[in-house]
mmCIF file of C-alpha atoms and ligand atoms in Angstrom:
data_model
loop_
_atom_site.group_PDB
_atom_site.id
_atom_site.type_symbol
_atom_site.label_atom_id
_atom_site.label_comp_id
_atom_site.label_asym_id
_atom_site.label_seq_id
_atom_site.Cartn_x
_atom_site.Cartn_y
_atom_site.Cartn_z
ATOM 1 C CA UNK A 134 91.907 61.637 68.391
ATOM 2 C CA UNK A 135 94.454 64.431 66.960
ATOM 3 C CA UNK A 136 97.444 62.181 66.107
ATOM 4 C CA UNK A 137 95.793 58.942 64.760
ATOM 5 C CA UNK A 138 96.606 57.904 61.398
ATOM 6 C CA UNK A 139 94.313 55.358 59.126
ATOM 7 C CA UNK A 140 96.006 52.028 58.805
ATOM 8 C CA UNK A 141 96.896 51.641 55.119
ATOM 9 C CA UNK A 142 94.085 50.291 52.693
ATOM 10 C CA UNK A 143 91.373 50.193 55.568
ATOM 11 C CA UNK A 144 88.361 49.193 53.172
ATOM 12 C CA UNK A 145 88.464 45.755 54.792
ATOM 13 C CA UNK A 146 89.640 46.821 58.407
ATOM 14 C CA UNK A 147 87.226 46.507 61.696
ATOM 15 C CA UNK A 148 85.281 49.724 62.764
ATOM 16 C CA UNK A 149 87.824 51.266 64.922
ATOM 17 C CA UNK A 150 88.100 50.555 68.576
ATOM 18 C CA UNK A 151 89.594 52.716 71.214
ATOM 19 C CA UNK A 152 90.405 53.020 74.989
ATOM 20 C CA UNK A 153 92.042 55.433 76.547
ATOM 21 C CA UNK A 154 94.700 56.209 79.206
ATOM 22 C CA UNK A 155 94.967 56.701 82.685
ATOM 23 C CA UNK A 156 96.795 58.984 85.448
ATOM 24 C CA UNK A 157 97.455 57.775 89.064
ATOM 25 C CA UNK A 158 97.371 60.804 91.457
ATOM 26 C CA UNK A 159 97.775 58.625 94.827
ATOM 27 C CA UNK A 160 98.432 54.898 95.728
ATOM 28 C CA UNK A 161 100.612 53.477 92.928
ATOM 29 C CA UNK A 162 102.448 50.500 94.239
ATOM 30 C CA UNK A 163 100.269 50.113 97.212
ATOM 31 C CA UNK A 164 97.360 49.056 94.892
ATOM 32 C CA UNK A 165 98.779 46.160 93.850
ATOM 33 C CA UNK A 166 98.851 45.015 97.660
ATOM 34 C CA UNK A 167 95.283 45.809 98.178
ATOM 35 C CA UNK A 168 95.071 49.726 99.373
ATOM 36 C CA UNK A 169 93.192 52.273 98.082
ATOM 37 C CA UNK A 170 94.797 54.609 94.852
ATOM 38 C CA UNK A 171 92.918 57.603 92.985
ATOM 39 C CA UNK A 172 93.155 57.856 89.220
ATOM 40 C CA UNK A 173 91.674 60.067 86.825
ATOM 41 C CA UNK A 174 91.223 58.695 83.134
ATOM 42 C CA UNK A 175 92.515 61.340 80.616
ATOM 43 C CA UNK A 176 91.792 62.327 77.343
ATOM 44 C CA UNK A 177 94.450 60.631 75.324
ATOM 45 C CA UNK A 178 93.582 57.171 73.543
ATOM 46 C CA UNK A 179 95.157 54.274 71.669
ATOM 47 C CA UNK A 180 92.943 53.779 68.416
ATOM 48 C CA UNK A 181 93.207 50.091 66.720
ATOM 49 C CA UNK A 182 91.765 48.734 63.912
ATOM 50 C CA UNK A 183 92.034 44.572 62.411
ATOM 51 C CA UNK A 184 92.295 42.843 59.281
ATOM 52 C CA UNK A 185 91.777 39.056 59.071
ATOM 53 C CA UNK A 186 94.446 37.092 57.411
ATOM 54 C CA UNK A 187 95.799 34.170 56.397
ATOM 55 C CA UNK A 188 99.481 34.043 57.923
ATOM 56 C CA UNK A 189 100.232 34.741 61.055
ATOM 57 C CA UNK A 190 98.368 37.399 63.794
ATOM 58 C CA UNK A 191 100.651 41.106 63.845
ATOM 59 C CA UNK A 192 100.258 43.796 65.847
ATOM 60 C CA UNK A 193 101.803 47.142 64.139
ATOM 61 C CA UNK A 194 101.746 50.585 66.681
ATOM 62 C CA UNK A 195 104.244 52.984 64.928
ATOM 63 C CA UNK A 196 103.325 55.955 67.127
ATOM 64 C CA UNK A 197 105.639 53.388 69.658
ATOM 65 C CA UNK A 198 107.742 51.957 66.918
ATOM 66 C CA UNK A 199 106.334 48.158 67.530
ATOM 67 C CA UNK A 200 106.224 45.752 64.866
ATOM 68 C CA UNK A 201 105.843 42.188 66.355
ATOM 69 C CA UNK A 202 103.927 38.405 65.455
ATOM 70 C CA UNK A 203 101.890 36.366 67.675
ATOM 71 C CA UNK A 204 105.220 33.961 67.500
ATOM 72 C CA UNK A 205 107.893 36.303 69.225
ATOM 73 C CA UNK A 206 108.872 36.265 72.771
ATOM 74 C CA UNK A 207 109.288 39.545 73.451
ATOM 75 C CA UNK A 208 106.538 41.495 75.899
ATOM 76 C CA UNK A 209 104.290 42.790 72.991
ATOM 77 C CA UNK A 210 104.319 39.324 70.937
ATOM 78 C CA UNK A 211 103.503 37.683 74.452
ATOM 79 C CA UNK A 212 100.902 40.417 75.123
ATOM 80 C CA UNK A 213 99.816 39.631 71.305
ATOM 81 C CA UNK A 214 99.133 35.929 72.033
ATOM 82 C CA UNK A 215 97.591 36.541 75.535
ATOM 83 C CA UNK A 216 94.622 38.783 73.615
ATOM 84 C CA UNK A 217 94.301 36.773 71.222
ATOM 85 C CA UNK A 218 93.505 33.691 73.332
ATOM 86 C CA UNK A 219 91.277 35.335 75.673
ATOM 87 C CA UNK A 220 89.428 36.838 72.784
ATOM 88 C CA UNK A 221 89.597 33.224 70.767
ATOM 89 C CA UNK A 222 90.065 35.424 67.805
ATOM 90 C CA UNK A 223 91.049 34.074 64.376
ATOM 91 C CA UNK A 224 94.348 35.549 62.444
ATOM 92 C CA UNK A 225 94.181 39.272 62.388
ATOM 93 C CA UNK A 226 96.843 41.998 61.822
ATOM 94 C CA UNK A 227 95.929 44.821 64.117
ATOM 95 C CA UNK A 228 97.255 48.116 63.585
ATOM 96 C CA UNK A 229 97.150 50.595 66.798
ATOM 97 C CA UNK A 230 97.597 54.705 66.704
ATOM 98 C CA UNK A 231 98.066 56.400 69.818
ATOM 99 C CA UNK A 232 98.707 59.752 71.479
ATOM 100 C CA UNK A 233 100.076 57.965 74.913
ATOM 101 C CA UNK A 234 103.913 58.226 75.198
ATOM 102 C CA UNK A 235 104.699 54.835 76.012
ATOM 103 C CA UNK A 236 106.176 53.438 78.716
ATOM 104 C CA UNK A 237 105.719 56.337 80.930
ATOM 105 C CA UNK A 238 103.152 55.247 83.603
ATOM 106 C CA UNK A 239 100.052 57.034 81.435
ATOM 107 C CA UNK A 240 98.534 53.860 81.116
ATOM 108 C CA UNK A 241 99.589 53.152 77.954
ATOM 109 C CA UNK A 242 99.448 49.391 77.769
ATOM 110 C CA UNK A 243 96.358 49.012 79.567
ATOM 111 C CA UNK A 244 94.656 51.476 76.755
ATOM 112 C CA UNK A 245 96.435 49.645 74.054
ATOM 113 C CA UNK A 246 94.675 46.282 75.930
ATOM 114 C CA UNK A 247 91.193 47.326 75.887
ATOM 115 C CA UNK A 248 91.287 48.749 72.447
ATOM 116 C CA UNK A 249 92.385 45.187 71.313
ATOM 117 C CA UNK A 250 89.791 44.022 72.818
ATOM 118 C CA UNK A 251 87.167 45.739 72.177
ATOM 119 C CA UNK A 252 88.279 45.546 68.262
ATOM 120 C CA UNK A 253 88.375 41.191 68.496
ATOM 121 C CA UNK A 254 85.077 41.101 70.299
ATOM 122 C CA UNK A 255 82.762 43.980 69.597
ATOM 123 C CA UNK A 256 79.893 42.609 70.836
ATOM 124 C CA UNK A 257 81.402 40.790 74.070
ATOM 125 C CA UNK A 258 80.172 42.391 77.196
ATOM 126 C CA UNK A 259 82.484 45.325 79.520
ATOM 127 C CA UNK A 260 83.351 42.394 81.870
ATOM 128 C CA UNK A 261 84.498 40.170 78.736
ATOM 129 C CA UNK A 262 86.461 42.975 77.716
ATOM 130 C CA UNK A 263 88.076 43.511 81.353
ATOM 131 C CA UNK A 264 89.025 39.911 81.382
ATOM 132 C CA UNK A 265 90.563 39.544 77.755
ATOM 133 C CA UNK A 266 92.310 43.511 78.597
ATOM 134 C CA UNK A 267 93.519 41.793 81.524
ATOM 135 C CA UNK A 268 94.985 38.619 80.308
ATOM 136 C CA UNK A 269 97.102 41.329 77.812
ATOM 137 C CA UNK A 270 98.312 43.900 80.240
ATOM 138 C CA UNK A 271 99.398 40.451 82.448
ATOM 139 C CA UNK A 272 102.537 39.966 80.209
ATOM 140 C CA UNK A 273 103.129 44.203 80.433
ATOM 141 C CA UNK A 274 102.693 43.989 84.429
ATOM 142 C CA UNK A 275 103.813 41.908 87.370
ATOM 143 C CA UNK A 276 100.242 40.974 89.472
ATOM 144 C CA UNK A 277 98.351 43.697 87.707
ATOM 145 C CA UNK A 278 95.890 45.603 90.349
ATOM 146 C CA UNK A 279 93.596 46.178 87.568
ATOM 147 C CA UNK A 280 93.340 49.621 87.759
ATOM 148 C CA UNK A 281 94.950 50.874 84.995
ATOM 149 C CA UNK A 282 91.784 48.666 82.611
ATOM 150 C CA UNK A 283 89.394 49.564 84.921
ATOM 151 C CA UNK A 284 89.878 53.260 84.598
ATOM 152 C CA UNK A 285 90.423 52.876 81.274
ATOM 153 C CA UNK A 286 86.955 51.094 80.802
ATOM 154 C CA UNK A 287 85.038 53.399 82.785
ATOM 155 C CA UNK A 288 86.703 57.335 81.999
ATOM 156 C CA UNK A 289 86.156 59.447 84.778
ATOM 157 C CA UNK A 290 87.763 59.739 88.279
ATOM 158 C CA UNK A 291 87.352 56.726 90.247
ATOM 159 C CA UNK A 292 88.978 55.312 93.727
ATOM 160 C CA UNK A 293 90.093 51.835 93.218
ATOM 161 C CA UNK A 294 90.955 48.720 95.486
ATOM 162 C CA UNK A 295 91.479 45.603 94.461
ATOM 163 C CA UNK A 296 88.828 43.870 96.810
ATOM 164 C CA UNK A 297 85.705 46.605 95.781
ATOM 165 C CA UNK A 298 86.956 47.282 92.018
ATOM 166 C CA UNK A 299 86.176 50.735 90.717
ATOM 167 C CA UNK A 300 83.967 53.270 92.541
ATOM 168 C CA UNK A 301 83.810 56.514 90.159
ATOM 169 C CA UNK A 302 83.905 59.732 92.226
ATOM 170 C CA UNK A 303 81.410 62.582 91.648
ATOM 171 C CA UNK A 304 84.053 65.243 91.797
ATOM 172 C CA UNK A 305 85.024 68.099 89.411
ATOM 173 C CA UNK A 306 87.543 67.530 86.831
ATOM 174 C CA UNK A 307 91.150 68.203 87.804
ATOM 175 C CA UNK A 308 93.950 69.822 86.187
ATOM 176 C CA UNK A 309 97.036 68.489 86.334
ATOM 177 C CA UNK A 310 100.956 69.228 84.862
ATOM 178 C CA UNK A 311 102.567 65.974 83.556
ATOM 179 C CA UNK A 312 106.534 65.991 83.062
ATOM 180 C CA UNK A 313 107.861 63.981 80.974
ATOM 181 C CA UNK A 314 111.638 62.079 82.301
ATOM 182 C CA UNK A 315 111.800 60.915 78.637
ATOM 183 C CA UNK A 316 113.135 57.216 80.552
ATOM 184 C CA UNK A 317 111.083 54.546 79.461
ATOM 185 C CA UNK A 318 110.471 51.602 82.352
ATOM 186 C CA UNK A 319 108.815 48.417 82.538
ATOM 187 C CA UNK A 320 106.297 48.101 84.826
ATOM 188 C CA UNK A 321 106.340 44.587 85.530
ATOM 189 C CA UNK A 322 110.259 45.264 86.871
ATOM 190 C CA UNK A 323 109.172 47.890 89.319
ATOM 191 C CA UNK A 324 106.768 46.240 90.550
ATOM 192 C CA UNK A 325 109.081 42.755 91.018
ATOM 193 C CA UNK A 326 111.713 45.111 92.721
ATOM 194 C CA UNK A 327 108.917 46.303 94.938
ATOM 195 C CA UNK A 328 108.288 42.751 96.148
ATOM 196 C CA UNK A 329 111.750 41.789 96.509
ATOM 197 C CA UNK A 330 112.239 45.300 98.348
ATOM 198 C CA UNK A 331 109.222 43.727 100.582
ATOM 199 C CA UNK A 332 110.890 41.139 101.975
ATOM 200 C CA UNK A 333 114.562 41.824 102.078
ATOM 201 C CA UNK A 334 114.423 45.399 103.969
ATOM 202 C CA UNK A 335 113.247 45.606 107.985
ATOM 203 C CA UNK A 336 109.391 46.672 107.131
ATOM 204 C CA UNK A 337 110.485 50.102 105.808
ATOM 205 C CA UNK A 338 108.568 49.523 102.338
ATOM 206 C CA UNK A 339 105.818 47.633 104.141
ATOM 207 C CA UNK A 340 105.360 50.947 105.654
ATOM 208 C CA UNK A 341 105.806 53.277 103.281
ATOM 209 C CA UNK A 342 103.076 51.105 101.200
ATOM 210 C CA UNK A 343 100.944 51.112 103.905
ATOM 211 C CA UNK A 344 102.063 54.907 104.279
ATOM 212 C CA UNK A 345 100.698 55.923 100.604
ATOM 213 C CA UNK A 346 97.445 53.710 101.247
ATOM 214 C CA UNK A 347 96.028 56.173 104.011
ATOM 215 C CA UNK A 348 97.103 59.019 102.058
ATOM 216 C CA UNK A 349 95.456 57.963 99.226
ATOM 217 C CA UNK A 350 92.258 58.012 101.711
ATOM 218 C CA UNK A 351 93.023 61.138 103.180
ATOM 219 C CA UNK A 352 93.831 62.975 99.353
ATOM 220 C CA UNK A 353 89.849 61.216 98.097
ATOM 221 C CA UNK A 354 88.414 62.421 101.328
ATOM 222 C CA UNK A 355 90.556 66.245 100.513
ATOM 223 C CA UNK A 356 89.170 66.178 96.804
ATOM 224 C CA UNK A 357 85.649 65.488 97.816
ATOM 225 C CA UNK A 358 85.855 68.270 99.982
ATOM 226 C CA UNK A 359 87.577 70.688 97.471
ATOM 227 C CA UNK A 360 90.850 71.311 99.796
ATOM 228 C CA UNK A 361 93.461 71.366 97.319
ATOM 229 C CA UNK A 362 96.199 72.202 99.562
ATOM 230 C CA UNK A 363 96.050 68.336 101.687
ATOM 231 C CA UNK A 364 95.369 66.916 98.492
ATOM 232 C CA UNK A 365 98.889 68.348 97.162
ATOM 233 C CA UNK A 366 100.508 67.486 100.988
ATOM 234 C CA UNK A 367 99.062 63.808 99.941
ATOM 235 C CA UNK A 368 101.081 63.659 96.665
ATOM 236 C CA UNK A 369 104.411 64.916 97.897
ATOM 237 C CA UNK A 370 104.002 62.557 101.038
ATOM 238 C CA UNK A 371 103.584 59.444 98.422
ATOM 239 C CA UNK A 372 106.532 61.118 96.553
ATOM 240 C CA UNK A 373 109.012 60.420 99.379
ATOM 241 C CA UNK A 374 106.953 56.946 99.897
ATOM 242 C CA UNK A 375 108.035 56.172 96.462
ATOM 243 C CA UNK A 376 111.236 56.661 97.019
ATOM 244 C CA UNK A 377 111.959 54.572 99.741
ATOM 245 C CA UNK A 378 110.303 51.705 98.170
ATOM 246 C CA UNK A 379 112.879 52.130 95.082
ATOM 247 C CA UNK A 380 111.106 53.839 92.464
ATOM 248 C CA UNK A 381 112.109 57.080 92.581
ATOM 249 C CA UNK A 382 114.567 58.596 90.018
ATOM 250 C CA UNK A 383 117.078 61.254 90.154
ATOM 251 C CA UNK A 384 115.182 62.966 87.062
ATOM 252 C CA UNK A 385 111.667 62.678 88.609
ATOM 253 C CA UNK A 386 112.913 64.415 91.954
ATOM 254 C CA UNK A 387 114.473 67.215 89.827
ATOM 255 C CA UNK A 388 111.101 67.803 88.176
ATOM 256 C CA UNK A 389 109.164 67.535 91.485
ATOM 257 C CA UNK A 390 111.446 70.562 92.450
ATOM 258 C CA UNK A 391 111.021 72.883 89.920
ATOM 259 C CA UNK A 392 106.993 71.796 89.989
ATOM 260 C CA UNK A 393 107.163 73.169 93.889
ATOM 261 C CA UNK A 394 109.611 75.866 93.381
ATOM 262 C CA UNK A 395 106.754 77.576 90.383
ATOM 263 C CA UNK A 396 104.281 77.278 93.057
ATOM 264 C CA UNK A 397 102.568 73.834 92.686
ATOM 265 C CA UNK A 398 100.545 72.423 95.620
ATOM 266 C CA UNK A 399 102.245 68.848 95.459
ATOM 267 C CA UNK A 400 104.002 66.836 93.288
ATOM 268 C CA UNK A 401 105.072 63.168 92.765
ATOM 269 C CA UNK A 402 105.949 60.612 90.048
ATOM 270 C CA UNK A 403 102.780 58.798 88.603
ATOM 271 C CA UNK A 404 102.675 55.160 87.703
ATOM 272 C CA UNK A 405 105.542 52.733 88.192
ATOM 273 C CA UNK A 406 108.283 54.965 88.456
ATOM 274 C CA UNK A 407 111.783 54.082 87.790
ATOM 275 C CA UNK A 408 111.340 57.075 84.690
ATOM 276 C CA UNK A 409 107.845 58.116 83.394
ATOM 277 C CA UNK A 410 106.227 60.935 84.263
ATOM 278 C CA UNK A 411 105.638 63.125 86.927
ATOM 279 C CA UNK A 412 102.409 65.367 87.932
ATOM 280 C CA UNK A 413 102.126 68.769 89.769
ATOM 281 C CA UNK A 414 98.656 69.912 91.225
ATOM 282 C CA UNK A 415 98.998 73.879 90.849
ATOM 283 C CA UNK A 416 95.337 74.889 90.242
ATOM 284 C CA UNK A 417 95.752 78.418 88.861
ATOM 285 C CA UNK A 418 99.764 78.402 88.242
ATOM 286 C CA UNK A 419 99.582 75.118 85.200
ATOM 287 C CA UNK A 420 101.484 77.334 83.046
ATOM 288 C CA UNK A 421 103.645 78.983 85.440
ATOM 289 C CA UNK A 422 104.719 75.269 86.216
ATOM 290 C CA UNK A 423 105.156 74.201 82.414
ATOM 291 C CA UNK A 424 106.928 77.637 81.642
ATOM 292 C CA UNK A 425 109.324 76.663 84.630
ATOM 293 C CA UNK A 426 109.738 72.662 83.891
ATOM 294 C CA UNK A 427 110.530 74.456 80.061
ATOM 295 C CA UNK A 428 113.331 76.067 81.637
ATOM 296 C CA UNK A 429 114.533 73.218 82.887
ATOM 297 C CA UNK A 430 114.438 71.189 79.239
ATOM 298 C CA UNK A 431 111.741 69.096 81.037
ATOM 299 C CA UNK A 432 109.110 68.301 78.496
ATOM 300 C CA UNK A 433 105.792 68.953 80.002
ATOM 301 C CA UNK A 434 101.889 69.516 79.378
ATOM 302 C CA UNK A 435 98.416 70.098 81.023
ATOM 303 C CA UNK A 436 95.839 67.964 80.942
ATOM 304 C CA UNK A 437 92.294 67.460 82.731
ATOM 305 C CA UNK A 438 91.633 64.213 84.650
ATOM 306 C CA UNK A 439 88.246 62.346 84.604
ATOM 307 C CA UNK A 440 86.746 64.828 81.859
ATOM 308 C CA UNK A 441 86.461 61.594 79.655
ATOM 309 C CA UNK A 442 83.565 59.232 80.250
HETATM 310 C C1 MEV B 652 100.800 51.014 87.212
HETATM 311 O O1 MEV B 652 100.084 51.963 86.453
HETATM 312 C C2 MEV B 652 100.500 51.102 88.648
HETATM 313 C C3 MEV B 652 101.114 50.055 89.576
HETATM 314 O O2 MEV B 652 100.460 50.276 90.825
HETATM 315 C C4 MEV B 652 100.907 48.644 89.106
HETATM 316 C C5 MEV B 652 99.470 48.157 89.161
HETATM 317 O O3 MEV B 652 98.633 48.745 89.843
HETATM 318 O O4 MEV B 652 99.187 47.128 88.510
HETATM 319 C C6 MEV B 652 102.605 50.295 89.777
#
């Protein structure tokens, strides 16, 4: 990984562990109520290493400028203790590097997860892993979908549900622009405001979830078949989807523009939404896209989903 760092004095560390991070190109939000989403893992990782010792479990990631003990309350300590639990691990002080902006719907906490725990328990199986990932990302998510471990655990480009799990796609890798909004969001709030969206409006999120579930199927069905263009009508229809279920954000619709306007195919926010990132799907124009979000003073870069394993 480019940006990793050794943790200082690693002689008695743990061999390194790593997992990596994630992009959802359709079905966010509707995957946690049981619809089909397509994700692509890409090739940016969270690194951790432990030490064992005698006072009390740490976990130190200064790429994301968090410092916290198994004892504090806030969602990393409570993340902390979750792992450490499910793992039944003894006192450690883990120290994490990563290359994931945070926060920004990449899958950052899911990578950061699985890396724990595949550093506590190196020899547990994939599923052991899933579960103690999953009792970690709990405390960064509201009712997880699992998709964001999943896809971290198996690379690749996968459609998900929650009922069949994982099923990885034998497709070509895809290129994709991410934007950056620079807003950082918690996940687990989206995702509550989705559910209390769910019950207090007259059906119009229950629709627009269902909305972005068939779309999902129709963009998998578009990418097996190589049709670019209804896989970028797919995204920009679960755009506007994620609006009206309340995650959209000023910034995000300003980058979808420009995406469009330089000749992308589709475009949409990725992840939770509420800030994050967006992605454009502009096969052939990545760079006109990136030169034009650059205009804009909208941080932005290419990268190549499922070309991890
Ligand atoms: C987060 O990466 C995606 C959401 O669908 C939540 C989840 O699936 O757990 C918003």
């Amino acid at each position: 990984m480019p940006s990793a760092s050794e943790p200082p004095g690693n002689s008695t560390h743990t061999a390194p562990a790593s997992a990596g991070g994630k992009i959802i190109v359709l079905g966010e939000h509707a995957v946690v109520y049981g619809h089909t989403a397509l994700a692509g893992a890409i090739d940016r990782v969270v690194r951790c290493q432990a030490k064992p010792t005698d006072g009390l479990s740490t976990l130190s990631i200064p790429a994301w400028k968090i410092e916290v003990s198994v004892t504090d309350e806030d969602t990393p300590g409570k993340a902390l203790r979750a792992l450490l639990l499910a793992a039944r691990a003894d006192s450690v002080a883990l120290h994490a590097d990563s290359n994931i902006p945070p926060a920004a719907g990449l899958g950052s906490s899911a990578a950061l997860c699985l890396a724990v725990a595949r550093c506590l328990a190196p020899d547990a199986s994939p599923e052991e892993h899933r579960a103690i990932a999953g009792a970690g990302e709990a405390q960064f998510h509201d009712r997880p979908s699992g998709i964001d471990v999943a896809l971290s655990q198996c690379g690749g480009m996968a459609r998900y549900d929650r009922l069949g799990g994982l099923v990885p796609l034998n497709v070509p890798p895809l290129s994709l622009v991410v934007g950056l909004s620079g807003v950082q969001r918690s996940t687990a709030v989206q995702v509550a405001n989705v559910a209390s969206k769910m019950t207090s409006d007259q059906g119009q999120t229950a629709t627009a979830i269902a909305e972005m579930g068939d779309r999902a199927k129709e963009g998998i069905a578009a990418l097996r078949n190589g049709d670019m263009e209804t896989l970028g009508r797919c995204m920009s229809a679960c755009h506007e989807a994620l609006g009206i279920i309340g995650v959209g954000l000023p910034r995000l619709d300003a980058m979808v523009e420009v995406a469009m306007d330089a000749g992308a195919l589709g475009a949409k926010l990725t992840g939770a939404g509420g800030g994050g990132a967006m992605i454009a799907l502009a096969p052939g124009r990545e760079f006109e896209v990136c030169a034009a979000l650059g205009a804009e003073n909208f941080e932005s870069f290419v990268t190549t989903l499922g070309a991890t394993t």
